[in-house]
mmCIF file of C-alpha atoms and ligand atoms in Angstrom:
data_model
loop_
_atom_site.group_PDB
_atom_site.id
_atom_site.type_symbol
_atom_site.label_atom_id
_atom_site.label_comp_id
_atom_site.label_asym_id
_atom_site.label_seq_id
_atom_site.Cartn_x
_atom_site.Cartn_y
_atom_site.Cartn_z
ATOM 1 C CA MET A 9 41.180 6.507 -52.078
ATOM 2 C CA ARG A 10 39.712 4.684 -55.070
ATOM 3 C CA VAL A 11 36.399 3.196 -53.925
ATOM 4 C CA ALA A 12 34.132 0.684 -55.698
ATOM 5 C CA LEU A 13 30.526 1.475 -54.740
ATOM 6 C CA PHE A 14 27.886 -1.235 -55.198
ATOM 7 C CA GLY A 15 24.411 0.337 -55.292
ATOM 8 C CA ALA A 16 25.554 3.790 -56.452
ATOM 9 C CA ALA A 17 22.135 4.467 -58.055
ATOM 10 C CA GLY A 18 20.175 3.483 -54.925
ATOM 11 C CA ASN A 19 18.758 5.772 -52.252
ATOM 12 C CA VAL A 20 21.830 5.527 -50.030
ATOM 13 C CA GLY A 21 24.307 5.301 -52.911
ATOM 14 C CA ARG A 22 23.014 8.565 -54.418
ATOM 15 C CA ALA A 23 23.691 10.383 -51.132
ATOM 16 C CA LEU A 24 26.984 8.611 -50.523
ATOM 17 C CA GLN A 25 28.757 9.135 -53.833
ATOM 18 C CA PRO A 26 28.868 12.983 -53.660
ATOM 19 C CA ALA A 27 29.907 12.857 -49.981
ATOM 20 C CA LEU A 28 32.770 10.456 -50.781
ATOM 21 C CA GLU A 29 33.847 12.606 -53.720
ATOM 22 C CA ALA A 30 33.691 15.798 -51.616
ATOM 23 C CA ALA A 31 36.037 14.068 -49.143
ATOM 24 C CA GLY A 32 38.511 13.473 -51.990
ATOM 25 C CA HIS A 33 37.739 9.843 -52.827
ATOM 26 C CA ASP A 34 37.512 8.569 -56.378
ATOM 27 C CA VAL A 35 34.222 6.612 -56.643
ATOM 28 C CA ILE A 36 33.499 3.933 -59.234
ATOM 29 C CA GLY A 37 29.857 2.770 -59.397
ATOM 30 C CA PHE A 38 30.301 -1.005 -59.584
ATOM 31 C CA ASP A 39 27.775 -3.608 -60.798
ATOM 32 C CA LEU A 40 28.639 -7.275 -61.356
ATOM 33 C CA ARG A 41 25.460 -7.580 -63.459
ATOM 34 C CA ARG A 42 27.147 -5.359 -66.053
ATOM 35 C CA GLY A 43 30.122 -7.730 -66.125
ATOM 36 C CA GLU A 44 32.319 -5.436 -64.035
ATOM 37 C CA VAL A 45 34.500 -7.929 -62.190
ATOM 38 C CA ASP A 46 38.000 -6.400 -62.119
ATOM 39 C CA PHE A 47 38.780 -4.686 -58.811
ATOM 40 C CA SER A 48 42.456 -4.162 -59.561
ATOM 41 C CA ASP A 49 42.104 -0.360 -59.194
ATOM 42 C CA ALA A 50 39.952 -0.366 -56.048
ATOM 43 C CA GLU A 51 41.403 0.206 -52.590
ATOM 44 C CA ALA A 52 38.055 -0.310 -50.846
ATOM 45 C CA ALA A 53 34.571 -1.554 -51.724
ATOM 46 C CA ILE A 54 31.249 -0.385 -50.262
ATOM 47 C CA ASP A 55 27.946 -2.226 -50.634
ATOM 48 C CA PHE A 56 24.495 -0.658 -50.189
ATOM 49 C CA THR A 57 22.388 -2.943 -52.401
ATOM 50 C CA THR A 58 20.014 -5.761 -51.437
ATOM 51 C CA PRO A 59 20.286 -8.825 -49.171
ATOM 52 C CA GLU A 60 20.321 -10.976 -52.342
ATOM 53 C CA ALA A 61 23.035 -9.038 -54.182
ATOM 54 C CA ALA A 62 25.349 -8.058 -51.323
ATOM 55 C CA PRO A 63 26.850 -11.501 -50.518
ATOM 56 C CA GLY A 64 28.052 -11.996 -54.128
ATOM 57 C CA ASN A 65 29.288 -8.420 -54.449
ATOM 58 C CA VAL A 66 31.317 -8.485 -51.261
ATOM 59 C CA ARG A 67 32.631 -12.008 -51.931
ATOM 60 C CA ALA A 68 33.933 -10.817 -55.319
ATOM 61 C CA ALA A 69 35.698 -7.861 -53.682
ATOM 62 C CA LEU A 70 37.227 -9.927 -50.860
ATOM 63 C CA GLU A 71 38.403 -12.600 -53.316
ATOM 64 C CA GLN A 72 40.445 -9.840 -54.978
ATOM 65 C CA ASP A 73 41.738 -8.737 -51.542
ATOM 66 C CA VAL A 74 39.764 -5.484 -51.520
ATOM 67 C CA PRO A 75 38.809 -4.406 -47.956
ATOM 68 C CA SER A 76 35.042 -3.981 -47.826
ATOM 69 C CA ILE A 77 32.329 -2.051 -46.016
ATOM 70 C CA VAL A 78 28.838 -3.562 -45.887
ATOM 71 C CA GLY A 79 25.852 -1.337 -45.233
ATOM 72 C CA THR A 80 23.267 -3.754 -46.613
ATOM 73 C CA THR A 81 21.357 -5.538 -43.865
ATOM 74 C CA GLY A 82 19.179 -8.644 -43.723
ATOM 75 C CA PHE A 83 21.618 -11.425 -44.647
ATOM 76 C CA ASP A 84 24.093 -13.714 -42.863
ATOM 77 C CA LEU A 85 27.605 -12.245 -42.819
ATOM 78 C CA THR A 86 29.244 -15.419 -41.433
ATOM 79 C CA PRO A 87 30.561 -16.827 -44.759
ATOM 80 C CA LEU A 88 31.999 -13.414 -45.704
ATOM 81 C CA ALA A 89 33.582 -13.063 -42.257
ATOM 82 C CA GLU A 90 35.285 -16.456 -42.727
ATOM 83 C CA LEU A 91 36.494 -15.496 -46.208
ATOM 84 C CA ALA A 92 37.871 -12.155 -44.958
ATOM 85 C CA ARG A 93 39.698 -13.887 -42.100
ATOM 86 C CA GLU A 94 41.144 -16.578 -44.422
ATOM 87 C CA ARG A 95 42.414 -13.956 -46.869
ATOM 88 C CA GLY A 96 43.631 -11.525 -44.214
ATOM 89 C CA VAL A 97 41.393 -8.731 -45.543
ATOM 90 C CA GLN A 98 39.320 -6.211 -43.543
ATOM 91 C CA LEU A 99 35.519 -6.439 -43.603
ATOM 92 C CA PHE A 100 33.431 -3.836 -41.768
ATOM 93 C CA HIS A 101 29.690 -3.852 -41.145
ATOM 94 C CA ALA A 102 27.446 -1.434 -39.295
ATOM 95 C CA ALA A 103 23.710 -2.007 -39.013
ATOM 96 C CA ASN A 104 23.408 1.770 -38.841
ATOM 97 C CA PHE A 105 25.946 4.340 -40.046
ATOM 98 C CA ALA A 106 24.087 7.299 -38.500
ATOM 99 C CA ILE A 107 26.016 8.595 -35.481
ATOM 100 C CA GLY A 108 22.792 9.562 -33.675
ATOM 101 C CA ALA A 109 21.525 5.993 -33.993
ATOM 102 C CA VAL A 110 24.723 4.662 -32.437
ATOM 103 C CA LEU A 111 24.211 7.061 -29.520
ATOM 104 C CA MET A 112 20.552 5.958 -29.231
ATOM 105 C CA MET A 113 21.719 2.350 -28.910
ATOM 106 C CA ARG A 114 24.369 3.287 -26.343
ATOM 107 C CA PHE A 115 21.901 5.305 -24.215
ATOM 108 C CA ALA A 116 19.268 2.537 -24.462
ATOM 109 C CA ALA A 117 21.770 -0.055 -23.223
ATOM 110 C CA GLU A 118 22.724 2.226 -20.345
ATOM 111 C CA ALA A 119 19.070 2.906 -19.403
ATOM 112 C CA ALA A 120 18.136 -0.788 -19.604
ATOM 113 C CA ALA A 121 20.357 -1.465 -16.597
ATOM 114 C CA TYR A 122 17.946 0.622 -14.491
ATOM 115 C CA MET A 123 14.550 0.009 -16.154
ATOM 116 C CA PRO A 124 12.908 -3.450 -15.857
ATOM 117 C CA ARG A 125 11.279 -3.782 -19.331
ATOM 118 C CA ALA A 126 11.982 -2.506 -22.819
ATOM 119 C CA GLU A 127 10.364 -2.788 -26.234
ATOM 120 C CA ILE A 128 11.553 -1.402 -29.566
ATOM 121 C CA VAL A 129 9.491 0.206 -32.326
ATOM 122 C CA GLU A 130 11.373 0.557 -35.616
ATOM 123 C CA LEU A 131 9.787 2.478 -38.475
ATOM 124 C CA HIS A 132 11.121 2.472 -42.040
ATOM 125 C CA ASN A 133 10.078 3.293 -45.569
ATOM 126 C CA GLU A 134 7.877 0.681 -47.211
ATOM 127 C CA THR A 135 10.723 -0.172 -49.627
ATOM 128 C CA LYS A 136 12.869 -1.633 -46.839
ATOM 129 C CA ARG A 137 12.854 -5.364 -47.483
ATOM 130 C CA ASP A 138 14.008 -6.848 -44.165
ATOM 131 C CA ALA A 139 12.183 -6.705 -40.831
ATOM 132 C CA PRO A 140 13.039 -6.275 -38.055
ATOM 133 C CA SER A 141 15.770 -3.829 -38.979
ATOM 134 C CA GLY A 142 19.424 -4.605 -38.294
ATOM 135 C CA THR A 143 19.534 -1.625 -35.908
ATOM 136 C CA ALA A 144 16.576 -2.935 -33.901
ATOM 137 C CA LYS A 145 18.160 -6.393 -33.619
ATOM 138 C CA ALA A 146 21.500 -4.871 -32.593
ATOM 139 C CA THR A 147 19.747 -2.681 -29.986
ATOM 140 C CA ALA A 148 17.806 -5.653 -28.600
ATOM 141 C CA ALA A 149 21.068 -7.586 -28.264
ATOM 142 C CA LEU A 150 22.375 -4.847 -25.926
ATOM 143 C CA ILE A 151 19.329 -5.072 -23.614
ATOM 144 C CA PRO A 152 19.125 -7.931 -21.076
ATOM 145 C CA GLY A 153 16.184 -10.381 -21.418
ATOM 146 C CA GLU A 154 13.663 -10.703 -24.234
ATOM 147 C CA THR A 155 13.021 -7.385 -25.988
ATOM 148 C CA ALA A 156 10.036 -7.331 -28.350
ATOM 149 C CA ILE A 157 10.561 -5.495 -31.658
ATOM 150 C CA HIS A 158 7.653 -3.934 -33.578
ATOM 151 C CA SER A 159 8.260 -3.112 -37.249
ATOM 152 C CA VAL A 160 6.370 -0.434 -39.192
ATOM 153 C CA ARG A 161 6.764 -0.035 -42.986
ATOM 154 C CA LEU A 162 5.043 3.022 -44.479
ATOM 155 C CA PRO A 163 5.607 5.510 -47.314
ATOM 156 C CA GLY A 164 7.037 8.833 -46.149
ATOM 157 C CA LEU A 165 9.263 7.309 -43.490
ATOM 158 C CA VAL A 166 13.068 7.071 -43.837
ATOM 159 C CA ALA A 167 14.548 5.305 -40.775
ATOM 160 C CA HIS A 168 13.306 5.858 -37.236
ATOM 161 C CA GLN A 169 13.517 3.959 -33.970
ATOM 162 C CA GLU A 170 12.094 4.303 -30.483
ATOM 163 C CA VAL A 171 13.284 2.357 -27.486
ATOM 164 C CA LEU A 172 10.527 2.386 -24.847
ATOM 165 C CA LEU A 173 11.712 1.569 -21.346
ATOM 166 C CA GLY A 174 8.943 0.996 -18.812
ATOM 167 C CA GLY A 175 9.037 0.951 -15.039
ATOM 168 C CA ASP A 176 6.332 1.294 -12.361
ATOM 169 C CA GLY A 177 4.573 4.604 -13.032
ATOM 170 C CA GLN A 178 7.090 5.801 -15.649
ATOM 171 C CA LEU A 179 8.148 5.503 -19.259
ATOM 172 C CA LEU A 180 11.471 6.562 -20.789
ATOM 173 C CA THR A 181 11.492 6.973 -24.584
ATOM 174 C CA ILE A 182 14.746 7.221 -26.516
ATOM 175 C CA ARG A 183 14.127 8.114 -30.154
ATOM 176 C CA HIS A 184 16.276 8.649 -33.211
ATOM 177 C CA ASP A 185 15.064 9.914 -36.604
ATOM 178 C CA THR A 186 16.932 9.753 -39.883
ATOM 179 C CA PHE A 187 15.316 12.270 -42.235
ATOM 180 C CA THR A 188 17.641 11.964 -45.233
ATOM 181 C CA ARG A 189 20.261 9.422 -46.375
ATOM 182 C CA GLU A 190 22.988 12.062 -45.914
ATOM 183 C CA ALA A 191 22.818 10.993 -42.256
ATOM 184 C CA PHE A 192 24.766 7.831 -43.160
ATOM 185 C CA ALA A 193 27.616 9.569 -45.010
ATOM 186 C CA PRO A 194 29.843 10.668 -42.071
ATOM 187 C CA GLY A 195 29.775 7.139 -40.626
ATOM 188 C CA VAL A 196 30.680 5.569 -43.971
ATOM 189 C CA LEU A 197 33.480 8.135 -44.472
ATOM 190 C CA LEU A 198 34.864 7.274 -41.052
ATOM 191 C CA ALA A 199 34.791 3.561 -41.949
ATOM 192 C CA VAL A 200 36.578 4.230 -45.269
ATOM 193 C CA GLU A 201 39.309 6.174 -43.463
ATOM 194 C CA ARG A 202 39.782 3.526 -40.738
ATOM 195 C CA LEU A 203 39.212 0.386 -42.826
ATOM 196 C CA ARG A 204 42.826 -0.543 -43.589
ATOM 197 C CA LYS A 205 43.889 -0.081 -39.965
ATOM 198 C CA LEU A 206 41.284 -2.581 -38.685
ATOM 199 C CA PRO A 207 42.285 -6.172 -37.897
ATOM 200 C CA ALA A 208 41.743 -8.710 -40.705
ATOM 201 C CA GLY A 209 38.306 -10.350 -40.692
ATOM 202 C CA LEU A 210 34.964 -8.894 -39.634
ATOM 203 C CA THR A 211 34.546 -5.817 -37.426
ATOM 204 C CA VAL A 212 30.942 -4.914 -36.526
ATOM 205 C CA GLY A 213 29.462 -1.620 -35.400
ATOM 206 C CA LEU A 214 30.214 2.065 -35.920
ATOM 207 C CA GLU A 215 30.788 2.340 -32.170
ATOM 208 C CA THR A 216 34.014 0.322 -32.605
ATOM 209 C CA LEU A 217 35.410 3.210 -34.724
ATOM 210 C CA LEU A 218 34.453 5.970 -32.282
ATOM 211 C CA ALA A 219 36.809 6.985 -29.505
HETATM 212 P P1 NAP B 316 17.719 0.928 -52.851
HETATM 213 O O1 NAP B 316 17.319 2.361 -53.010
HETATM 214 O O2 NAP B 316 16.761 -0.156 -53.208
HETATM 215 O O3 NAP B 316 19.079 0.745 -53.667
HETATM 216 C C1 NAP B 316 19.670 -0.490 -53.900
HETATM 217 C C2 NAP B 316 20.497 -0.344 -55.136
HETATM 218 O O4 NAP B 316 21.249 -1.542 -55.313
HETATM 219 C C3 NAP B 316 19.688 -0.131 -56.404
HETATM 220 O O5 NAP B 316 20.227 0.965 -57.118
HETATM 221 C C4 NAP B 316 19.895 -1.432 -57.164
HETATM 222 O O6 NAP B 316 19.912 -1.246 -58.560
HETATM 223 C C5 NAP B 316 21.266 -1.819 -56.677
HETATM 224 N N1 NAP B 316 21.590 -3.232 -56.905
HETATM 225 C C6 NAP B 316 20.785 -4.316 -56.771
HETATM 226 N N2 NAP B 316 21.441 -5.432 -57.072
HETATM 227 C C7 NAP B 316 22.712 -5.038 -57.401
HETATM 228 C C8 NAP B 316 23.867 -5.733 -57.826
HETATM 229 N N3 NAP B 316 23.879 -7.064 -57.962
HETATM 230 N N4 NAP B 316 24.997 -5.014 -58.096
HETATM 231 C C9 NAP B 316 25.016 -3.670 -57.958
HETATM 232 N N5 NAP B 316 23.921 -2.944 -57.576
HETATM 233 C C10 NAP B 316 22.795 -3.642 -57.304
HETATM 234 O O7 NAP B 316 18.142 0.628 -51.313
HETATM 235 P P2 NAP B 316 18.788 1.640 -50.267
HETATM 236 O O8 NAP B 316 17.709 2.341 -49.541
HETATM 237 O O9 NAP B 316 19.851 2.434 -50.927
HETATM 238 O O10 NAP B 316 19.394 0.601 -49.222
HETATM 239 C C11 NAP B 316 20.339 -0.365 -49.638
HETATM 240 C C12 NAP B 316 20.620 -1.340 -48.490
HETATM 241 O O11 NAP B 316 21.258 -0.623 -47.421
HETATM 242 C C13 NAP B 316 19.373 -1.988 -47.858
HETATM 243 O O12 NAP B 316 19.716 -3.298 -47.428
HETATM 244 C C14 NAP B 316 19.106 -1.128 -46.627
HETATM 245 O O13 NAP B 316 18.414 -1.831 -45.620
HETATM 246 C C15 NAP B 316 20.530 -0.834 -46.211
HETATM 247 N N6 NAP B 316 20.726 0.380 -45.431
HETATM 248 C C16 NAP B 316 21.671 0.317 -44.469
HETATM 249 C C17 NAP B 316 21.971 1.449 -43.743
HETATM 250 C C18 NAP B 316 23.056 1.390 -42.697
HETATM 251 O O14 NAP B 316 23.326 2.427 -42.042
HETATM 252 N N7 NAP B 316 23.714 0.229 -42.520
HETATM 253 C C19 NAP B 316 21.302 2.647 -43.980
HETATM 254 C C20 NAP B 316 20.323 2.681 -44.983
HETATM 255 C C21 NAP B 316 20.053 1.540 -45.711
HETATM 256 P P3 NAP B 316 18.650 -1.738 -59.456
HETATM 257 O O15 NAP B 316 17.489 -0.935 -58.971
HETATM 258 O O16 NAP B 316 19.142 -1.425 -60.820
HETATM 259 O O17 NAP B 316 18.484 -3.227 -59.195
#
């Protein structure tokens, strides 16, 4: 498939492009700032940029009826979801494309049914702009009641999350660590393969693509 990749030179983009190419996709690094506005060749668009750039990038792709995958977090997807629905185009977003993180969220939701209190600690590289992370917010949404989120931003970290579930005399810790950005590639590849079979409008979460 011919794929327009916004953010190809970024941390995630640099890991993603070779993985997409190894899977047989033809990747075009796309940047509206360079005046690249013609999507006529692209069969899918992927955005891993910034919360400021992503809305304009994805809007431009959807307006040319290109199904889109959004990895960028920290902005409101509602206007893009409406646009995708109006145009009958697929839009997919996952707060975390790492399969282990999806399992962490699933196990945390399951455990929260039996443990009375939970708090989340999310740890990311200092360059991550938004806090709390999209993954932490999505995890909290799966846990009943108020779930406090603690955000750590330090050099050396990539993306890590602990869900601490406390009960009388016991603590259950569910932890996921992303050590390199290659961790996101299989999830993005799965989304690329499934994108055109999704219903028009917004689909959220890698778990929706897993059997
Ligand atoms: P990064 O290293 O800062 O890379 C962002 C890239 O976007 C840079 O190369 C930047 O280029 C480029 N960019 C900025 N504005 C652009 C525009 N208008 N058009 C095209 N490219 C533009 O960030 P990252 O670590 O790769 O992360 C990118 C985003 O993905 C962040 O929001 C992060 O939170 C999110 N993320 C999501 C997941 C997930 O699984 N959903 C996983 C990891 C990261 P310049 O430097 O030239 O401006």
